[in-house]
CSV table of C-alpha atoms in Angstrom, one decimal:
chain,number,residue,atom,x,y,z
A,1,UNK,CA,14.5,47.6,21.0
A,2,UNK,CA,18.0,48.6,20.2
A,3,UNK,CA,19.5,46.1,22.7
A,4,UNK,CA,17.5,43.2,21.5
A,5,UNK,CA,18.3,44.1,17.9
A,6,UNK,CA,22.0,44.2,18.7
A,7,UNK,CA,21.7,41.0,20.6
A,8,UNK,CA,20.3,39.3,17.5
A,9,UNK,CA,22.9,40.8,15.2
A,10,UNK,CA,25.7,39.7,17.6
A,11,UNK,CA,24.2,36.2,17.9
A,12,UNK,CA,23.9,35.8,14.2
A,13,UNK,CA,27.4,37.0,13.5
A,14,UNK,CA,28.9,34.2,15.6
A,15,UNK,CA,30.7,31.7,13.4
A,16,UNK,CA,29.0,28.7,15.1
A,17,UNK,CA,25.5,30.1,14.6
A,18,UNK,CA,26.2,30.8,10.9
A,19,UNK,CA,27.7,27.4,10.4
A,20,UNK,CA,24.7,25.7,12.0
A,21,UNK,CA,22.3,27.8,10.1
A,22,UNK,CA,23.8,27.0,6.8
A,23,UNK,CA,25.1,23.5,7.0
A,24,UNK,CA,23.6,21.5,9.9
A,25,UNK,CA,21.0,18.9,8.9
A,26,UNK,CA,19.1,16.7,11.2
A,27,UNK,CA,20.2,13.1,11.2
A,28,UNK,CA,18.2,11.0,8.8
A,29,UNK,CA,15.3,9.5,10.7
A,30,UNK,CA,15.8,5.8,10.9
A,31,UNK,CA,13.0,3.3,10.6
A,32,UNK,CA,12.6,1.9,14.1
A,33,UNK,CA,13.0,-1.9,14.5
A,34,UNK,CA,9.4,-2.2,15.8
A,35,UNK,CA,8.0,-0.7,12.6
A,36,UNK,CA,5.4,-3.0,11.1
A,37,UNK,CA,7.1,-3.3,7.6
A,38,UNK,CA,6.2,-5.6,4.8
A,39,UNK,CA,6.0,-9.1,6.1
A,40,UNK,CA,9.1,-11.2,5.7
A,41,UNK,CA,9.6,-14.9,5.7
A,42,UNK,CA,10.8,-16.5,9.0
A,43,UNK,CA,12.0,-19.7,7.2
A,44,UNK,CA,9.3,-21.9,8.8
A,45,UNK,CA,7.5,-24.3,6.6
A,46,UNK,CA,4.3,-23.0,4.9
A,47,UNK,CA,1.5,-25.6,5.0
A,48,UNK,CA,-0.5,-23.9,2.2
A,49,UNK,CA,-3.6,-23.4,4.5
A,50,UNK,CA,-4.1,-20.0,2.8
A,51,UNK,CA,-5.1,-18.3,6.0
A,52,UNK,CA,-3.0,-15.3,5.0
A,53,UNK,CA,-4.8,-14.9,1.7
A,54,UNK,CA,-8.2,-15.3,3.4
A,55,UNK,CA,-7.6,-12.6,6.0
A,56,UNK,CA,-5.8,-10.1,3.7
A,57,UNK,CA,-8.1,-7.0,3.3
A,58,UNK,CA,-6.4,-5.8,0.1
A,59,UNK,CA,-7.0,-7.2,-3.4
A,60,UNK,CA,-3.9,-8.9,-4.8
A,61,UNK,CA,-1.5,-8.2,-1.9
A,62,UNK,CA,-0.5,-11.7,-1.0
A,63,UNK,CA,-0.3,-14.9,-2.8
A,64,UNK,CA,1.0,-18.3,-1.8
A,65,UNK,CA,3.2,-19.6,-4.6
A,66,UNK,CA,5.0,-22.9,-5.1
A,67,UNK,CA,8.8,-22.6,-5.0
A,68,UNK,CA,10.8,-25.7,-5.9
A,69,UNK,CA,9.3,-28.1,-3.3
A,70,UNK,CA,7.5,-25.9,-0.8
A,71,UNK,CA,4.8,-23.2,-0.7
A,72,UNK,CA,5.7,-19.7,0.3
A,73,UNK,CA,3.6,-16.6,0.7
A,74,UNK,CA,4.7,-13.7,-1.6
A,75,UNK,CA,3.9,-10.1,-0.7
A,76,UNK,CA,3.3,-7.5,-3.4
A,77,UNK,CA,4.5,-4.1,-2.2
A,78,UNK,CA,2.3,-2.0,-4.5
A,79,UNK,CA,-0.8,-3.7,-3.0
A,80,UNK,CA,0.1,-4.6,0.6
A,81,UNK,CA,-1.0,-2.0,3.2
A,82,UNK,CA,1.2,-3.4,6.0
A,83,UNK,CA,-1.7,-4.2,8.3
A,84,UNK,CA,0.1,-7.3,9.6
A,85,UNK,CA,-3.1,-9.4,9.6
A,86,UNK,CA,-1.5,-12.2,7.6
A,87,UNK,CA,1.3,-12.4,10.2
A,88,UNK,CA,-1.2,-12.7,12.9
A,89,UNK,CA,-3.5,-15.2,11.1
A,90,UNK,CA,-0.8,-17.6,10.1
A,91,UNK,CA,-0.9,-20.6,12.4
A,92,UNK,CA,2.7,-21.7,11.6
A,93,UNK,CA,4.4,-18.3,12.1
A,94,UNK,CA,5.7,-18.3,8.5
A,95,UNK,CA,5.7,-14.5,8.3
A,96,UNK,CA,7.1,-11.9,10.6
A,97,UNK,CA,6.8,-8.1,10.7
A,98,UNK,CA,7.8,-5.7,13.4
A,99,UNK,CA,7.0,-7.1,16.8
A,100,UNK,CA,3.7,-8.7,15.9
A,101,UNK,CA,4.8,-12.3,16.6
A,102,UNK,CA,6.4,-11.3,19.9
A,103,UNK,CA,3.3,-9.4,21.2
A,104,UNK,CA,1.0,-12.1,20.0
A,105,UNK,CA,3.1,-14.7,21.9
A,106,UNK,CA,3.1,-12.7,25.1
A,107,UNK,CA,-0.5,-11.6,25.0
A,108,UNK,CA,-1.9,-15.0,23.7
A,109,UNK,CA,-4.0,-13.5,21.0
A,110,UNK,CA,-5.1,-15.0,17.8
A,111,UNK,CA,-8.0,-15.3,15.4
A,112,UNK,CA,-10.7,-17.8,14.7
A,113,UNK,CA,-12.8,-17.7,11.6
A,114,UNK,CA,-15.9,-19.3,10.2
A,115,UNK,CA,-17.6,-18.6,6.9
A,116,UNK,CA,-21.2,-17.7,6.4
A,117,UNK,CA,-22.8,-18.7,3.1
A,118,UNK,CA,-25.9,-16.9,1.8
A,119,UNK,CA,-27.8,-17.7,-1.3
A,120,UNK,CA,-30.2,-15.2,-2.8
A,121,UNK,CA,-32.9,-17.5,-4.0
A,122,UNK,CA,-34.4,-14.9,-6.3
A,123,UNK,CA,-31.1,-14.7,-8.2
A,124,UNK,CA,-30.2,-18.4,-7.9
A,125,UNK,CA,-31.0,-20.4,-11.0
A,126,UNK,CA,-30.3,-23.8,-9.4
A,127,UNK,CA,-27.7,-24.5,-12.0
A,128,UNK,CA,-25.5,-26.1,-9.3
A,129,UNK,CA,-22.2,-24.6,-10.6
A,130,UNK,CA,-21.2,-23.7,-7.1
A,131,UNK,CA,-21.7,-27.2,-5.7
A,132,UNK,CA,-19.7,-28.7,-8.6
A,133,UNK,CA,-16.9,-26.2,-8.4
A,134,UNK,CA,-16.5,-26.3,-4.6
A,135,UNK,CA,-13.2,-28.1,-3.8
A,136,UNK,CA,-14.6,-29.4,-0.5
A,137,UNK,CA,-17.6,-30.9,-2.3
A,138,UNK,CA,-15.2,-32.6,-4.7
A,139,UNK,CA,-13.6,-34.4,-1.8
A,140,UNK,CA,-16.8,-35.3,0.0
A,141,UNK,CA,-18.7,-36.5,-3.1
A,142,UNK,CA,-16.7,-36.9,-6.3
A,143,UNK,CA,-19.9,-38.2,-7.9
A,144,UNK,CA,-21.8,-34.9,-7.5
A,145,UNK,CA,-23.4,-34.5,-10.9
A,146,UNK,CA,-23.1,-31.5,-13.2
A,147,UNK,CA,-26.4,-30.2,-12.1
A,148,UNK,CA,-25.4,-30.1,-8.5
A,149,UNK,CA,-27.8,-32.9,-7.5
A,150,UNK,CA,-26.7,-36.0,-5.7
A,151,UNK,CA,-27.5,-38.2,-2.7
A,152,UNK,CA,-24.6,-37.3,-0.5
A,153,UNK,CA,-25.6,-35.0,2.4
A,154,UNK,CA,-22.0,-34.5,3.6
A,155,UNK,CA,-21.4,-31.8,1.0
A,156,UNK,CA,-21.4,-28.1,1.8
A,157,UNK,CA,-24.2,-27.2,-0.6
A,158,UNK,CA,-26.2,-28.9,-3.3
A,159,UNK,CA,-29.4,-28.6,-5.1
A,160,UNK,CA,-32.0,-30.4,-3.1
A,161,UNK,CA,-35.7,-30.4,-3.7
A,162,UNK,CA,-35.4,-27.8,-6.5
A,163,UNK,CA,-33.5,-25.4,-4.3
A,164,UNK,CA,-29.9,-24.8,-3.4
A,165,UNK,CA,-29.5,-25.8,0.2
A,166,UNK,CA,-26.5,-25.0,2.4
A,167,UNK,CA,-26.0,-28.3,4.3
A,168,UNK,CA,-22.6,-28.0,6.0
A,169,UNK,CA,-21.6,-24.4,6.3
A,170,UNK,CA,-18.9,-25.3,8.9
A,171,UNK,CA,-16.9,-27.2,6.3
A,172,UNK,CA,-16.3,-24.1,4.2
A,173,UNK,CA,-12.7,-23.0,3.9
A,174,UNK,CA,-13.5,-19.6,2.5
A,175,UNK,CA,-11.9,-20.0,-0.9
A,176,UNK,CA,-14.8,-18.3,-2.7
A,177,UNK,CA,-14.6,-20.7,-5.7
A,178,UNK,CA,-18.5,-20.8,-5.6
A,179,UNK,CA,-18.7,-17.0,-5.9
A,180,UNK,CA,-16.5,-17.1,-9.0
A,181,UNK,CA,-18.4,-20.1,-10.5
A,182,UNK,CA,-21.8,-18.5,-9.9
A,183,UNK,CA,-23.1,-16.9,-13.2
A,184,UNK,CA,-25.6,-14.7,-11.3
A,185,UNK,CA,-23.7,-13.6,-8.2
A,186,UNK,CA,-26.3,-15.3,-6.1
A,187,UNK,CA,-24.0,-17.0,-3.6
A,188,UNK,CA,-22.0,-15.0,-1.2
A,189,UNK,CA,-19.3,-16.0,1.2
A,190,UNK,CA,-18.8,-13.9,4.3
A,191,UNK,CA,-15.9,-14.2,6.6
A,192,UNK,CA,-16.8,-14.1,10.3
A,193,UNK,CA,-13.5,-13.4,12.0
A,194,UNK,CA,-13.2,-13.2,15.7
A,195,UNK,CA,-10.1,-12.1,17.7
A,196,UNK,CA,-9.5,-14.5,20.5
A,197,UNK,CA,-7.5,-14.2,23.7
A,198,UNK,CA,-6.6,-17.3,25.5
A,199,UNK,CA,-5.0,-17.4,28.9
A,200,UNK,CA,-3.2,-20.8,28.7
A,201,UNK,CA,-2.0,-21.6,25.2
A,202,UNK,CA,0.2,-19.3,23.0
A,203,UNK,CA,-1.5,-17.6,20.1
B,1,UNK,CA,30.2,19.9,-19.1
B,2,UNK,CA,29.6,23.5,-19.8
B,3,UNK,CA,29.9,26.2,-17.0
B,4,UNK,CA,26.2,27.1,-17.4
B,5,UNK,CA,25.3,23.4,-17.0
B,6,UNK,CA,27.3,23.1,-13.8
B,7,UNK,CA,25.5,26.2,-12.4
B,8,UNK,CA,22.2,24.7,-13.3
B,9,UNK,CA,23.1,21.4,-11.7
B,10,UNK,CA,24.1,23.2,-8.4
B,11,UNK,CA,20.9,25.2,-8.3
B,12,UNK,CA,18.7,22.3,-9.2
B,13,UNK,CA,20.2,20.0,-6.6
B,14,UNK,CA,19.5,22.7,-3.9
B,15,UNK,CA,16.1,23.8,-4.9
B,16,UNK,CA,13.5,21.2,-5.9
B,17,UNK,CA,10.0,22.5,-6.0
B,18,UNK,CA,7.3,20.0,-5.2
B,19,UNK,CA,3.6,20.1,-6.0
B,20,UNK,CA,1.2,17.5,-4.9
B,21,UNK,CA,-2.1,16.5,-6.2
B,22,UNK,CA,-4.7,14.2,-4.7
B,23,UNK,CA,-6.6,12.3,-7.4
B,24,UNK,CA,-9.0,10.5,-5.0
B,25,UNK,CA,-7.0,9.3,-2.1
B,26,UNK,CA,-8.2,8.8,1.4
B,27,UNK,CA,-6.0,11.7,2.6
B,28,UNK,CA,-3.6,9.3,4.5
B,29,UNK,CA,-0.8,9.8,2.0
B,30,UNK,CA,-1.4,13.6,1.9
B,31,UNK,CA,-0.9,13.6,5.7
B,32,UNK,CA,2.4,11.8,5.3
B,33,UNK,CA,3.4,14.4,2.7
B,34,UNK,CA,2.6,17.1,5.2
B,35,UNK,CA,4.6,15.2,7.9
B,36,UNK,CA,7.6,15.6,5.6
B,37,UNK,CA,7.2,19.4,5.9
B,38,UNK,CA,7.0,19.3,9.7
B,39,UNK,CA,10.2,19.8,11.7
B,40,UNK,CA,10.7,16.1,12.4
B,41,UNK,CA,11.4,15.2,8.8
B,42,UNK,CA,11.9,18.7,7.6
B,43,UNK,CA,12.3,18.4,3.8
B,44,UNK,CA,13.2,22.1,3.4
B,45,UNK,CA,16.7,21.4,4.9
B,46,UNK,CA,17.3,19.3,1.8
B,47,UNK,CA,16.2,22.1,-0.5
B,48,UNK,CA,12.8,20.7,-1.3
B,49,UNK,CA,10.0,23.3,-1.2
B,50,UNK,CA,6.3,22.6,-1.4
B,51,UNK,CA,4.5,25.4,-3.4
B,52,UNK,CA,1.6,23.4,-4.8
B,53,UNK,CA,1.7,25.4,-8.0
B,54,UNK,CA,2.3,23.2,-11.0
B,55,UNK,CA,3.8,26.1,-13.0
B,56,UNK,CA,6.7,26.4,-10.6
B,57,UNK,CA,7.0,22.8,-9.8
B,58,UNK,CA,9.8,20.3,-10.7
B,59,UNK,CA,8.3,17.3,-9.0
B,60,UNK,CA,4.6,16.2,-9.0
B,61,UNK,CA,3.6,13.9,-6.1
B,62,UNK,CA,0.4,12.0,-7.1
B,63,UNK,CA,-1.7,10.4,-4.4
B,64,UNK,CA,-4.9,8.6,-4.9
B,65,UNK,CA,-6.5,5.9,-7.0
B,66,UNK,CA,-7.6,8.2,-9.9
B,67,UNK,CA,-11.3,8.9,-9.9
B,68,UNK,CA,-13.1,9.6,-13.2
B,69,UNK,CA,-13.2,13.4,-12.5
B,70,UNK,CA,-9.5,13.6,-13.0
B,71,UNK,CA,-9.6,12.1,-16.5
B,72,UNK,CA,-8.7,15.3,-18.3
B,73,UNK,CA,-7.5,17.4,-15.3
B,74,UNK,CA,-4.5,15.5,-14.2
B,75,UNK,CA,-3.1,15.6,-17.8
B,76,UNK,CA,-3.6,19.3,-17.9
B,77,UNK,CA,-1.8,19.7,-14.5
B,78,UNK,CA,1.1,17.6,-15.9
B,79,UNK,CA,1.3,19.7,-19.0
B,80,UNK,CA,1.5,22.9,-17.0
B,81,UNK,CA,4.7,21.8,-15.2
B,82,UNK,CA,7.8,23.2,-17.0
B,83,UNK,CA,10.5,20.8,-18.1
B,84,UNK,CA,12.5,19.2,-16.6
B,85,UNK,CA,9.7,17.5,-14.6
B,86,UNK,CA,9.1,14.3,-12.9
B,87,UNK,CA,6.0,12.6,-11.3
B,88,UNK,CA,6.2,10.3,-8.3
B,89,UNK,CA,3.3,8.1,-7.3
B,90,UNK,CA,2.9,8.2,-3.5
B,91,UNK,CA,1.2,5.2,-1.9
B,92,UNK,CA,-0.5,2.1,-3.1
B,93,UNK,CA,-3.4,3.8,-4.7
B,94,UNK,CA,-1.7,5.3,-7.8
B,95,UNK,CA,0.2,2.1,-8.2
B,96,UNK,CA,-2.6,-0.5,-7.9
B,97,UNK,CA,-5.7,1.2,-6.5
B,98,UNK,CA,-5.1,-0.5,-3.1
B,99,UNK,CA,-8.3,-1.3,-1.3
B,100,UNK,CA,-10.4,0.8,-3.6
B,101,UNK,CA,-9.6,-1.3,-6.7
B,102,UNK,CA,-12.7,-3.5,-6.5
B,103,UNK,CA,-15.4,-4.6,-8.9
B,104,UNK,CA,-17.7,-1.7,-9.6
B,105,UNK,CA,-15.5,1.0,-8.0
B,106,UNK,CA,-15.2,4.3,-9.8
B,107,UNK,CA,-11.4,4.3,-9.9
B,108,UNK,CA,-9.0,3.9,-12.8
B,109,UNK,CA,-5.6,2.9,-11.5
B,110,UNK,CA,-2.7,2.9,-12.2
B,111,UNK,CA,-2.0,6.6,-12.6
B,112,UNK,CA,0.9,5.6,-15.0
B,113,UNK,CA,-1.8,5.0,-17.6
B,114,UNK,CA,-2.6,8.8,-17.6
B,115,UNK,CA,0.7,10.6,-17.0
B,116,UNK,CA,4.3,9.2,-17.1
B,117,UNK,CA,5.3,8.2,-13.6
B,118,UNK,CA,9.0,8.0,-12.9
B,119,UNK,CA,9.0,6.5,-9.4
B,120,UNK,CA,6.5,4.7,-7.2
B,121,UNK,CA,6.6,4.7,-3.4
B,122,UNK,CA,4.5,1.8,-2.2
B,123,UNK,CA,2.9,1.7,1.2
B,124,UNK,CA,-0.5,2.6,2.7
B,125,UNK,CA,0.6,5.2,3.6
B,126,UNK,CA,4.4,5.2,2.9
B,127,UNK,CA,6.6,6.5,5.7
B,128,UNK,CA,7.7,10.2,5.2
B,129,UNK,CA,11.3,9.0,5.0
B,130,UNK,CA,10.4,6.7,2.1
B,131,UNK,CA,8.8,9.6,0.2
B,132,UNK,CA,11.8,11.8,1.1
B,133,UNK,CA,14.3,9.2,-0.1
B,134,UNK,CA,12.3,8.7,-3.3
B,135,UNK,CA,12.4,12.5,-4.1
B,136,UNK,CA,16.1,12.8,-3.1
B,137,UNK,CA,17.3,9.8,-5.1
B,138,UNK,CA,15.2,10.6,-8.2
B,139,UNK,CA,16.0,14.3,-8.4
B,140,UNK,CA,19.7,13.9,-9.4
B,141,UNK,CA,18.8,11.3,-12.0
B,142,UNK,CA,16.4,13.6,-13.7
B,143,UNK,CA,17.7,17.1,-13.2
B,144,UNK,CA,21.4,16.6,-13.4
B,145,UNK,CA,22.8,17.5,-16.8
B,146,UNK,CA,19.3,17.7,-18.1
B,147,UNK,CA,20.1,20.0,-21.1
B,148,UNK,CA,23.1,18.0,-22.1
B,149,UNK,CA,21.1,14.8,-22.1
B,150,UNK,CA,18.5,16.5,-24.3
B,151,UNK,CA,20.9,17.5,-27.0
């Protein structure tokens, strides 16, 4: 008891121990370079495909805005959760964060996505707002009337036979304009995203 | 600067008492606040102490997207903290509501609507170093020469 007590007293009386005890601080912990921080621009050209906005899980975290001549994604730090999905989803490699791009290149991983449209026929009033608002429909059939009726069967959806029919689900780009245009929340767009791993081509 | 003020400045720069309150977060940010306490980041070496009692706190760390139950309670916690005081929003939730801020969700972000927020640390969750840097860089701005700034 006495020996251990005197040991401690002697140890603590040493100048070096006292100095360490009072003044030494651990070195500030640096953020490692592989940390998946907010996505940054790599300088490659954005094609405005909006895959980043489509895959982003958080409301209002990423927006593709027009700057001078080109489009560029903009990250909002108060919203972004740094999941890195936009970096992975971008087909052009416009964004970078941590070592996502490198690991994606070495492991040949990527994403494919399709969109699944569902219409609740008990809520749907057959107003055709969705078919008129849809930007893909506008390209396929500019003549699509205000009631969503028409003769062109190349459109994604239109009112046909007194009912809203989904004709070409595979053409959907997932912009959700139809959801916003629907007064009754009858149409829903679901993303079906699959992670893919290819042996030959780079992700 | 008066002698008394310089003593207060020295004391306040070495002893910042922190209280944290979770107003409906997923607990991720609270875990990062706890990681600051752990030996790796060790906030006590900078003189920051977590007491979690608003009556002896200088800094209030707010996490979470503000659920309706906190409507009157967060204000009363804020009123209990003696001056000089400062509130820091930790994480995305008190800033924007993050993933919880969707149609029909029972959250009311940002927290700045309810109590004055001096600094925001974005991230979901933010790194412990980011929280630490926010506390350390904000404290001298608020606590240094507080009495002289008041008069």
